[in-house]
Coordinates of C-alpha atoms and ligand atoms in Angstrom, one line a residue:
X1 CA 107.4 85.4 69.9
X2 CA 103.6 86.4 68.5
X3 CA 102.0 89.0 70.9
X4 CA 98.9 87.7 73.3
X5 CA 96.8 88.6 75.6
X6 CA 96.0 87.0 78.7
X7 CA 92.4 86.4 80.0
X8 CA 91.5 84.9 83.6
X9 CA 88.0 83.8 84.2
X10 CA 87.7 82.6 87.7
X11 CA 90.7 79.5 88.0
X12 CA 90.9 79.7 84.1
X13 CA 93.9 81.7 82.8
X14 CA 93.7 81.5 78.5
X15 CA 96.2 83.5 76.0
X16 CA 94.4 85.5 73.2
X17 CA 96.2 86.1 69.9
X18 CA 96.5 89.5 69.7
X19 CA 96.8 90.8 65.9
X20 CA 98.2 94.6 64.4
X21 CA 96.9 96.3 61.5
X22 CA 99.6 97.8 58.8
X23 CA 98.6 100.9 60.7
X24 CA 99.8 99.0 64.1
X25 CA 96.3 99.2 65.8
X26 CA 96.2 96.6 68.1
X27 CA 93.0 93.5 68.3
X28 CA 92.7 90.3 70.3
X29 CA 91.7 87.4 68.3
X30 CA 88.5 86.2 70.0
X31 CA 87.5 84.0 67.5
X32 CA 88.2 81.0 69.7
X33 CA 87.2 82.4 72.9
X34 CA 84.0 80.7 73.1
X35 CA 84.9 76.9 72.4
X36 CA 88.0 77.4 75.2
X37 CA 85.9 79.3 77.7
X38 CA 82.3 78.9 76.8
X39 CA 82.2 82.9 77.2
X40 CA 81.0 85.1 74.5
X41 CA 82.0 89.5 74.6
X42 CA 78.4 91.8 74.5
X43 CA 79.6 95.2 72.9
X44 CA 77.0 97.8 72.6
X45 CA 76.6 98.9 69.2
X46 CA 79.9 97.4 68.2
X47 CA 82.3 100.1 69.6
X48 CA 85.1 97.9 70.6
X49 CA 84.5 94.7 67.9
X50 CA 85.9 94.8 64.8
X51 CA 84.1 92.6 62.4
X52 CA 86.7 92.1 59.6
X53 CA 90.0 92.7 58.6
X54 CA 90.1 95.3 55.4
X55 CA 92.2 96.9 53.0
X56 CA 90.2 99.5 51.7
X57 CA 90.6 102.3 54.3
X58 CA 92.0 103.6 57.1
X59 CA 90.8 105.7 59.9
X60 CA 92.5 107.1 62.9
X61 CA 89.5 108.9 64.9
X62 CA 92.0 110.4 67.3
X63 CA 93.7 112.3 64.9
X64 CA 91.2 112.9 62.0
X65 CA 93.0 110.9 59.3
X66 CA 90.9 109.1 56.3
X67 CA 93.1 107.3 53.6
X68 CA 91.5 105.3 50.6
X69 CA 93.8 102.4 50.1
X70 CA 96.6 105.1 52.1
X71 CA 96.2 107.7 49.9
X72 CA 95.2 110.9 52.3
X73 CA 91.9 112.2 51.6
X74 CA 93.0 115.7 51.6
X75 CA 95.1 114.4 48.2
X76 CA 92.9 113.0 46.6
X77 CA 90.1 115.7 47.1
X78 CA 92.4 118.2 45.2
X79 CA 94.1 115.8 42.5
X80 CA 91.2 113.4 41.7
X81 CA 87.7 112.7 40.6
X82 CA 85.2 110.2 41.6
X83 CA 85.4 107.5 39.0
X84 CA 89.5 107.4 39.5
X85 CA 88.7 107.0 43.3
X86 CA 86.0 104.5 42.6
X87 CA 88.6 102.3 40.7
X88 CA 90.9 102.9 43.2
X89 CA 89.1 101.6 46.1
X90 CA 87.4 98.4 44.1
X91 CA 90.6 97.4 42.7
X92 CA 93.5 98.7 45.3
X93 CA 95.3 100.9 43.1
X94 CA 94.9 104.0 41.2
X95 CA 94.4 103.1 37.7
X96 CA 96.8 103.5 34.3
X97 CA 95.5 106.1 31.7
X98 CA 94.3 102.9 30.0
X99 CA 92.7 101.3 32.5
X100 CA 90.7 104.7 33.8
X101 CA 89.4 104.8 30.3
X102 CA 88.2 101.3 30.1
X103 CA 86.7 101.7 33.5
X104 CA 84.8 105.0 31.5
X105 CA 83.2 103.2 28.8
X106 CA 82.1 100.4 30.4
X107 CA 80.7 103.0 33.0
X108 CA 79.0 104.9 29.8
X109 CA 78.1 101.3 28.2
X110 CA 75.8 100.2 31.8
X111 CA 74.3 103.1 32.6
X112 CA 71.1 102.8 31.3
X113 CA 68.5 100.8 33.0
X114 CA 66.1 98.2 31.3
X115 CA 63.6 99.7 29.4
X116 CA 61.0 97.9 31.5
X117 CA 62.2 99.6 34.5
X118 CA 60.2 102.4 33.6
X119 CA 57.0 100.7 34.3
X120 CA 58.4 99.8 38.3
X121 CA 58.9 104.0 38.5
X122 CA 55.0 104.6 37.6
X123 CA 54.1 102.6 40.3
X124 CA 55.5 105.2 43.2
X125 CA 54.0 107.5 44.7
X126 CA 55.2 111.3 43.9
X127 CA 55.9 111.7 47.2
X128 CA 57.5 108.2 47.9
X129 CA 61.1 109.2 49.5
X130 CA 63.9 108.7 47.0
X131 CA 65.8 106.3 49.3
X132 CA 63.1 104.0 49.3
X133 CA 62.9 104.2 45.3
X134 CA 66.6 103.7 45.3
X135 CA 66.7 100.6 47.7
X136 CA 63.9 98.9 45.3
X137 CA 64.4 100.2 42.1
X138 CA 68.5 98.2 42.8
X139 CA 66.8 95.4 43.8
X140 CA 64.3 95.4 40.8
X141 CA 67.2 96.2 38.4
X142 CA 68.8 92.7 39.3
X143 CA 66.0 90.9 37.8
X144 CA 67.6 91.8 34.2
X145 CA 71.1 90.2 35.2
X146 CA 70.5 86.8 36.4
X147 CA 74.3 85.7 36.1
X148 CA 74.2 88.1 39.7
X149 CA 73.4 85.1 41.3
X150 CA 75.2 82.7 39.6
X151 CA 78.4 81.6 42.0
X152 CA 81.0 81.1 38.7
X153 CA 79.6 84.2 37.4
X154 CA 79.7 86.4 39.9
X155 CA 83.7 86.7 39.8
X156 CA 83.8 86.8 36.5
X157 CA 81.2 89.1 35.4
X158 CA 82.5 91.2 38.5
X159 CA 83.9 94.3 36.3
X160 CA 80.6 94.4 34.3
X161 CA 78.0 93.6 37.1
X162 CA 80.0 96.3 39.5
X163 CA 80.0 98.8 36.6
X164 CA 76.5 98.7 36.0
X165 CA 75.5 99.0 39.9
X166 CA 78.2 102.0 39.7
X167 CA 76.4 103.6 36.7
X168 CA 72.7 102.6 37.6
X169 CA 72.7 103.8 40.6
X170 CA 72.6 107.6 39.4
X171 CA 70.1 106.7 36.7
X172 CA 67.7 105.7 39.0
X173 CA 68.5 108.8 41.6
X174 CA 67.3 110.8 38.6
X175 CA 64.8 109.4 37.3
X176 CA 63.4 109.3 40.7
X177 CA 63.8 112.9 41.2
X178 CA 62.3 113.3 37.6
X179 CA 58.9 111.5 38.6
X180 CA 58.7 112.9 41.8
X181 CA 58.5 116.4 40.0
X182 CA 56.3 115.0 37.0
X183 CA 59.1 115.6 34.5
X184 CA 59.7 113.5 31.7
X185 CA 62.3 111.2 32.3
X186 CA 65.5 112.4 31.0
X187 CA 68.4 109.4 29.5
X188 CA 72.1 109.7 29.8
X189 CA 74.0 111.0 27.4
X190 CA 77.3 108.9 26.5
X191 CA 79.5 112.0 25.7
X192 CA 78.9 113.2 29.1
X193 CA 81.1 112.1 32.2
X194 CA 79.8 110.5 35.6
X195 CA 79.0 113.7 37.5
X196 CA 77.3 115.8 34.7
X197 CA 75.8 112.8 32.9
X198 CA 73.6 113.0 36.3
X199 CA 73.3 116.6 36.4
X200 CA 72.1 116.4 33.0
X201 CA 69.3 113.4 33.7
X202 CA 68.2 115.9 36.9
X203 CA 67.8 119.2 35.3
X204 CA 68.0 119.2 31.8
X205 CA 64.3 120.1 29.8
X206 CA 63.8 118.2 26.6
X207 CA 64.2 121.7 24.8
X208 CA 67.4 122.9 26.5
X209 CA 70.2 121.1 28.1
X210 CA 71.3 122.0 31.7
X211 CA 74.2 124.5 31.2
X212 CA 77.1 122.7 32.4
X213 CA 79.6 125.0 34.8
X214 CA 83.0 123.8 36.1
X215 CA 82.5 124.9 38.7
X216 CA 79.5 123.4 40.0
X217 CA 80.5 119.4 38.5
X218 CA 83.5 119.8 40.1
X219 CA 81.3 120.3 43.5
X220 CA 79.4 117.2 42.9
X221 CA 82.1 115.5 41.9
X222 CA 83.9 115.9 45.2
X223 CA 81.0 115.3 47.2
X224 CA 80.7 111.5 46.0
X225 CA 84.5 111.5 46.1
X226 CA 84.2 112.2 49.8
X227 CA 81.2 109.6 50.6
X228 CA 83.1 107.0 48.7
X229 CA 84.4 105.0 51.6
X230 CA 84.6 104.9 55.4
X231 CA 85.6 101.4 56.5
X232 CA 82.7 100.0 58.6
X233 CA 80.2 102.3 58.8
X234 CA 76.7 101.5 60.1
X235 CA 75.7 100.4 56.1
X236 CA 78.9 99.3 54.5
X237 CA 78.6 96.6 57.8
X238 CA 75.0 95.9 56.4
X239 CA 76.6 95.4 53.0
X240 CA 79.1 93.2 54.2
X241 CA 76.3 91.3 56.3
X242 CA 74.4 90.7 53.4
X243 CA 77.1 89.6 51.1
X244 CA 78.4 87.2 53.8
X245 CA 75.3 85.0 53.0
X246 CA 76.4 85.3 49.2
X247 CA 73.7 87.3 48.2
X248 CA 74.4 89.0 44.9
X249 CA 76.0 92.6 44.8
X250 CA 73.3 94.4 44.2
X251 CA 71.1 92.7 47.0
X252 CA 74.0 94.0 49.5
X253 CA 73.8 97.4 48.0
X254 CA 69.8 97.9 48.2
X255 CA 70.3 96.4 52.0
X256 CA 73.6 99.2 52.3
X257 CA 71.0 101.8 51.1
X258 CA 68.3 101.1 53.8
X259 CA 71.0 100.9 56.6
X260 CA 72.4 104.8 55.2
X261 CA 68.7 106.2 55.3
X262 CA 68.5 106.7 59.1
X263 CA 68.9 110.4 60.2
X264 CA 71.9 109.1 62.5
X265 CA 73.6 107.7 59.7
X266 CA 74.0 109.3 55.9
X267 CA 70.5 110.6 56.5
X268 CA 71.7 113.2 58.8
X269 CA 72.9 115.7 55.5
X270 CA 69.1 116.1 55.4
X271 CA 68.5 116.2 59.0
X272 CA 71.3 118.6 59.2
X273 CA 69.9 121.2 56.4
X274 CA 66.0 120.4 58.0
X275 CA 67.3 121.5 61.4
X276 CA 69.1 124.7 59.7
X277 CA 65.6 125.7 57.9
X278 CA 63.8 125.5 61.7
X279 CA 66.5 127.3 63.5
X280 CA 66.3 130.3 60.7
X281 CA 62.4 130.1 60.9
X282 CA 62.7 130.6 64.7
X283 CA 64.7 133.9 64.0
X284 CA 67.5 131.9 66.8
X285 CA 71.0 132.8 66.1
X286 CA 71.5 129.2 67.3
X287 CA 72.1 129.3 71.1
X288 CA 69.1 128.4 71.8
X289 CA 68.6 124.9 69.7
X290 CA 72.3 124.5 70.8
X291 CA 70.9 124.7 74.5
X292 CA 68.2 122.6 73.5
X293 CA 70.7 119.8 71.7
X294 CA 72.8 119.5 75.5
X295 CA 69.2 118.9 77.1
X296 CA 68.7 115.3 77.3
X297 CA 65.3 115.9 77.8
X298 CA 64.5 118.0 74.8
X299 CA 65.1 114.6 72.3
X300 CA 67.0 117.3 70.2
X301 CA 71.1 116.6 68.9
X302 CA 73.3 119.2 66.8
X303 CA 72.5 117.2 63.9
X304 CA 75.5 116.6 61.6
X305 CA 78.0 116.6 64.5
X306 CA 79.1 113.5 66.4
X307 CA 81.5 110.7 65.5
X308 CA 81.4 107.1 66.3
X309 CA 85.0 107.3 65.1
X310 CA 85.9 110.9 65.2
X311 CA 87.1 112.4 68.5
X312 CA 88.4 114.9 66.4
X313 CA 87.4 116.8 63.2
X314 CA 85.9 114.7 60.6
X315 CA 88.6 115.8 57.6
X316 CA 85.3 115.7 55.3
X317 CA 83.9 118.2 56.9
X318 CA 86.6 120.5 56.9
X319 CA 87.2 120.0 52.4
X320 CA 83.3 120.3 52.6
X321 CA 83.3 123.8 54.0
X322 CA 85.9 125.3 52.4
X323 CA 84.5 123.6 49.0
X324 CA 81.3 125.5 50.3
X325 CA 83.4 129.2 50.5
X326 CA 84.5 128.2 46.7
X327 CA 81.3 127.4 45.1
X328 CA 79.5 130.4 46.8
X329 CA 82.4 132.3 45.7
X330 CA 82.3 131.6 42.1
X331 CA 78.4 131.4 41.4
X332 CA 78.3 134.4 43.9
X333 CA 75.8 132.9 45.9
X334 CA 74.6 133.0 49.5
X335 CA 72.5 131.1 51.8
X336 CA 71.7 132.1 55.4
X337 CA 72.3 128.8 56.1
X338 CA 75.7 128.5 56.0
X339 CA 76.4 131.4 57.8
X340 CA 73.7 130.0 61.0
X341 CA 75.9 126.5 60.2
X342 CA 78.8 128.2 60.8
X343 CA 77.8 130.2 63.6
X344 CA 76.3 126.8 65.1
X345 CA 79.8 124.8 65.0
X346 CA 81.8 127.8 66.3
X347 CA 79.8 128.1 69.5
X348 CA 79.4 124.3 69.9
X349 CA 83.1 123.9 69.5
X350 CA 83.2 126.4 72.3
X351 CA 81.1 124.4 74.4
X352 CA 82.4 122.2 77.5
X353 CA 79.2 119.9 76.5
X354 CA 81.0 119.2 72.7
X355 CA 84.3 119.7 74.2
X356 CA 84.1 117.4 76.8
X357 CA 82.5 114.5 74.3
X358 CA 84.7 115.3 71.4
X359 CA 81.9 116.9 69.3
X360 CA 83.4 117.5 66.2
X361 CA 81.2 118.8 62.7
X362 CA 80.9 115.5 60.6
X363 CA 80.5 114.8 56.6
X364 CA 77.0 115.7 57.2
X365 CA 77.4 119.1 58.9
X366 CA 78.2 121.0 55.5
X367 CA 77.1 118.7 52.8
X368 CA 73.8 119.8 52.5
X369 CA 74.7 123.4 52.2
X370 CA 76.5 122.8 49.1
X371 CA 73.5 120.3 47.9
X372 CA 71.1 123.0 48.0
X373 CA 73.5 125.4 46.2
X374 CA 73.4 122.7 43.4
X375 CA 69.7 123.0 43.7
X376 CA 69.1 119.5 44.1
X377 CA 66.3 119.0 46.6
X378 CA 66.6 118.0 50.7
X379 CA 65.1 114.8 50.1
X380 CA 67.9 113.9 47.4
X381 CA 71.0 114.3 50.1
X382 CA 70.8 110.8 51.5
X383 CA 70.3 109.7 47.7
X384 CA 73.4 111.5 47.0
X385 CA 75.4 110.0 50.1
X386 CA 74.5 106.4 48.1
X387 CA 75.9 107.5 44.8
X388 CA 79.1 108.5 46.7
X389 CA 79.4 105.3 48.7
X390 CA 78.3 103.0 46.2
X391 CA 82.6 102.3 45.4
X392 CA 82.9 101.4 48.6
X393 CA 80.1 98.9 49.2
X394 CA 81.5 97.2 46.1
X395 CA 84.9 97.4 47.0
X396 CA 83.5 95.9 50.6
X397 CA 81.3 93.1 48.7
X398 CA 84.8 92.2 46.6
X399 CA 86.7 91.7 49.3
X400 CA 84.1 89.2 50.7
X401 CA 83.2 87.2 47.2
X402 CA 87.6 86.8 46.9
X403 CA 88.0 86.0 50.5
X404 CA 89.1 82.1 50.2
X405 CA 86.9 81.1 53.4
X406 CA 84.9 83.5 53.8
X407 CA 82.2 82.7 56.9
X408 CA 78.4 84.1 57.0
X409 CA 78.3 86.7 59.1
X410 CA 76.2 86.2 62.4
X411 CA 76.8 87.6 65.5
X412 CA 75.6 86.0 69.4
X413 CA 73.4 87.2 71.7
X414 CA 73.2 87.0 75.4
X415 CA 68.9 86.2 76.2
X416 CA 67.9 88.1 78.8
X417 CA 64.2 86.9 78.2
X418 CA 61.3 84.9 80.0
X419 CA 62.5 81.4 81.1
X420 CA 60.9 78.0 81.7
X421 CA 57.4 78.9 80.2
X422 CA 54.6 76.1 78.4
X423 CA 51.9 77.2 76.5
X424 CA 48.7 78.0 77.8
X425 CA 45.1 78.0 75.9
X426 CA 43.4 80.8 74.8
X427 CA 40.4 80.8 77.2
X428 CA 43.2 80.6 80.4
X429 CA 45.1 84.0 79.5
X430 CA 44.8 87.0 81.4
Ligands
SDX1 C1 77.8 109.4 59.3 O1 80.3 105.6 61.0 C2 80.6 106.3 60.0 O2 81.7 106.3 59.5 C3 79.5 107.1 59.5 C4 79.8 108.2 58.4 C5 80.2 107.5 57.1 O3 80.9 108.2 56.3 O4 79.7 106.4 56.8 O5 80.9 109.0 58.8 C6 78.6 109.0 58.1 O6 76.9 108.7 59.6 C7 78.2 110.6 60.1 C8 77.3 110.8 61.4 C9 76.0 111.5 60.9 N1 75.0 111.5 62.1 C10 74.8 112.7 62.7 O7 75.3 113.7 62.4 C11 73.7 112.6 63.7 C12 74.1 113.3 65.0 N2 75.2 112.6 65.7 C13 74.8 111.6 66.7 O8 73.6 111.1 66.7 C14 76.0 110.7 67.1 O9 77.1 111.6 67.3 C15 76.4 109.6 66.2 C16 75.3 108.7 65.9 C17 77.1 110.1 65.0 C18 77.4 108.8 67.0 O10 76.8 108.2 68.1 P1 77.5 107.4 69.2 O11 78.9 107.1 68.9 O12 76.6 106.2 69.5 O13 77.5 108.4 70.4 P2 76.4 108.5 71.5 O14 75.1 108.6 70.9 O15 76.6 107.4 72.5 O16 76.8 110.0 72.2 C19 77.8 110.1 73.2 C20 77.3 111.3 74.0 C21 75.9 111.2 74.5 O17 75.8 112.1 75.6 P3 76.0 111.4 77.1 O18 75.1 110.3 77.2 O19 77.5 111.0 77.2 O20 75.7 112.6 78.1 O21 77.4 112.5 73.1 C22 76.1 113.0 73.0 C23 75.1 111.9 73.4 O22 73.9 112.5 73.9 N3 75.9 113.3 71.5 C24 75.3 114.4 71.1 C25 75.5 114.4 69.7 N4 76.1 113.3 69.3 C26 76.4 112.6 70.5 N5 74.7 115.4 71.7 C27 74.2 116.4 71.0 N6 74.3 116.4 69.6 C28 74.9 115.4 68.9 N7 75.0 115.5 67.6

């Protein structure tokens, strides 16, 4: 007997499917609730609504768990790297030694850009924010692949057109970063692998390559491992919005890149490490922003804390810090912001304003800390939160171009606007 719920709306009693995921969380089916009651749900930014069903990741917000493809985070941050994670999560398995290597190349193969992108870079501004340039410059890239759009193609072409979004994407981070500082542009070098092949194209000088250390690729490296997917975050929704009309991938990752650029979404890494600079130029030990952030009136929050998901501590966030501990560690560095950070999340954590609403330090909280160690700039973190998450839109646009029926995605509305009006000249208004 299949489980159901049951629904009474005045003399009208209906049964709603009720489905479970492989992780037994429970749903009711409401996608025939409308043409058997004429009722449609309203759920405030989409807390209780799941949009899809998925197999790319789990999260249980209750008890902090993240798995890619139910592989625990924690695992994966100490006995992967990003380009075996990406594969992972686009294709649903970890890959064969083969397999990771073909997924290489053809990473190294696409990952410059078209030589006339260069002219499309001259035409920013230097101070034109790098998520902006990042959105477009996808976008613009596209041009150069017209079998994107093509329906047959698209599937077929997937490995290739996914590999150059995957590889691109940190071409044009750099090269942004590169004109925003007047440098010359800097190309990838085809020896190097995905996380110093960009910290090459950011700091290297034409004279002297940047000097490569362990220990600092292996920081990057698990920073976009840890952005690489969260199920259906605020732009991985976008993504999947914007594929559901087929639009071609890299059209769903530009849109993916605007939705991530808000301060209460992957741009809170550089709202976090802004709001760290102020509290340290205000000689406050923290207490008082952290007064400030539980006054409704001061429009202030503890930026990079708070979870839609999370009622409990993000597991990001904890890899990120102690990764933070290790870098400084090793390149013997120190920044007075981690230790305000720290102070910051130990008193919050104490307080019955986070306690009470399960106020937990996110991705965000620590990220930035370990950005500026690497010395790339504020402005870069959100960039650097796309680079990381760019597996996961495509592993969310894949799911959506294989998905035998798959239906455009287009939510109702309930009008709470003027009624019965006509139109009235010009010369009659008030
Ligand atoms: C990411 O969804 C994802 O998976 C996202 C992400 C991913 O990997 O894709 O995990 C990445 O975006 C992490 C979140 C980064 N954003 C921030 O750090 C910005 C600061 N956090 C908040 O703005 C907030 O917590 C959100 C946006 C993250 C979540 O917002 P919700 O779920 O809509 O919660 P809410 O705004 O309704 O807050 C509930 C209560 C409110 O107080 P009351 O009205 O109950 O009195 O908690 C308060 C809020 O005022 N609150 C905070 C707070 N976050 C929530 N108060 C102070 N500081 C905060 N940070």
């Amino acid at each position: 007997m299949s489980e159901s719920a049951k629904l009474t709306i005045g003399s009208q009693e209906i049964e709603l499917p009720v489905i479970r995921g492989s992780e037994d969380e429970p749903a009711i089916d409401i996608s025939k609730l409308r043409a058997s009651t004429g009722f449609i749900t309203l759920d405030d930014g989409y807390g209780n609504t799941g949009s899809c069903k998925s197999d790319i990741t789990f999260i249980d917000g209750e008890k902090g768990i993240l798995r890619y493809r139910g592989i625990p985070i924690e695992e994966l941050a100490e006995k992967s790297r990003f380009v075996e994670v990406a594969w992972l999560l686009i294709h649903g398995k970890l890959p064969t030694s083969e397999e990771l290597r073909g997924f290489s190349d053809l990473l190294t193969q696409n990952q410059n850009l078209h030589e006339d992108m260069k002219h499309h870079f001259e035409a920013f501004p230097a101070m034109a924010h790098p998520m902006a340039i990042l959105s477009s410059m996808i976008n613009a890239s596209s041009c150069f692949y017209p079998g994107l759009n093509d329906k047959e193609l698209r599937v077929d072409r997937f490995p290739i057109h996914s590999a150059r979004l995957l590889s691109q994407v940190r071409t044009i981070a750099a090269f942004s970063y590169r004109k925003s500082r007047g440098l010359p542009i800097l190309y990838p070098k085809p020896e190097l692998k995905y996380s110093e092949n960009f910290l090459h194209m950011m700091f290297s000088e034409p004279y002297r390559d940047y000097q490569m250390s362990d220990v600092v690729v292996r920081a990057l490296d698990l920073i976009f491992l840890l952005h690489a997917d969260h199920e259906q975050n605020c732009s991985t929704s976008t993504v999947r919005m914007v594929a559901s009309s087929q639009a071609n991938m890299f059209a769903s990752a530009a849109a993916g890149v605007c939705a991530l650029w808000g301060p209460l979404h992957g741009g809170a890494n550089q709202a976090v490490v802004e709001m760290l600079e102020a509290i340290h130029a205000d000689s406050d030990d923290g207490s008082r922003f952290i007064r400030d952030a539980k006054d409704k009136t001061k429009g202030k929050r503890l930026m990079g804390f708070g979870h839609r998901v999370y009622r409990n501590y993000d597991p990001r966030a904890r890899i990120i810090k102690k990764a933070c501990d290790d870098l400084f560690d090793a390149l013997e560095h120190s920044d007075p912001l981690l230790d305000i950070a720290k102070t910051l999340e130990k008193a919050a954590l104490e307080d019955d304003y986070f306690i009470e609403r399960k106020l937990y330090p996110n991705v965000d909280f620590y990220s930035g800390i370990i950005l500026r160690a690497l010395g790339i700039p504020t402005e870069m973190f959100p960039v650097i939160f796309a680079i990381g998450r760019m597996p996961g839109w495509i592993a969310n646009f894949k799911e959506i171009l294989e998905e035998p029926h798959s239906r455009i995605y287009r939510p109702r509305q309930i009008y709470t606007g003027q009624v019965n009006q006509s139109y009235v000249p010009v010369d009659e208004r008030s």
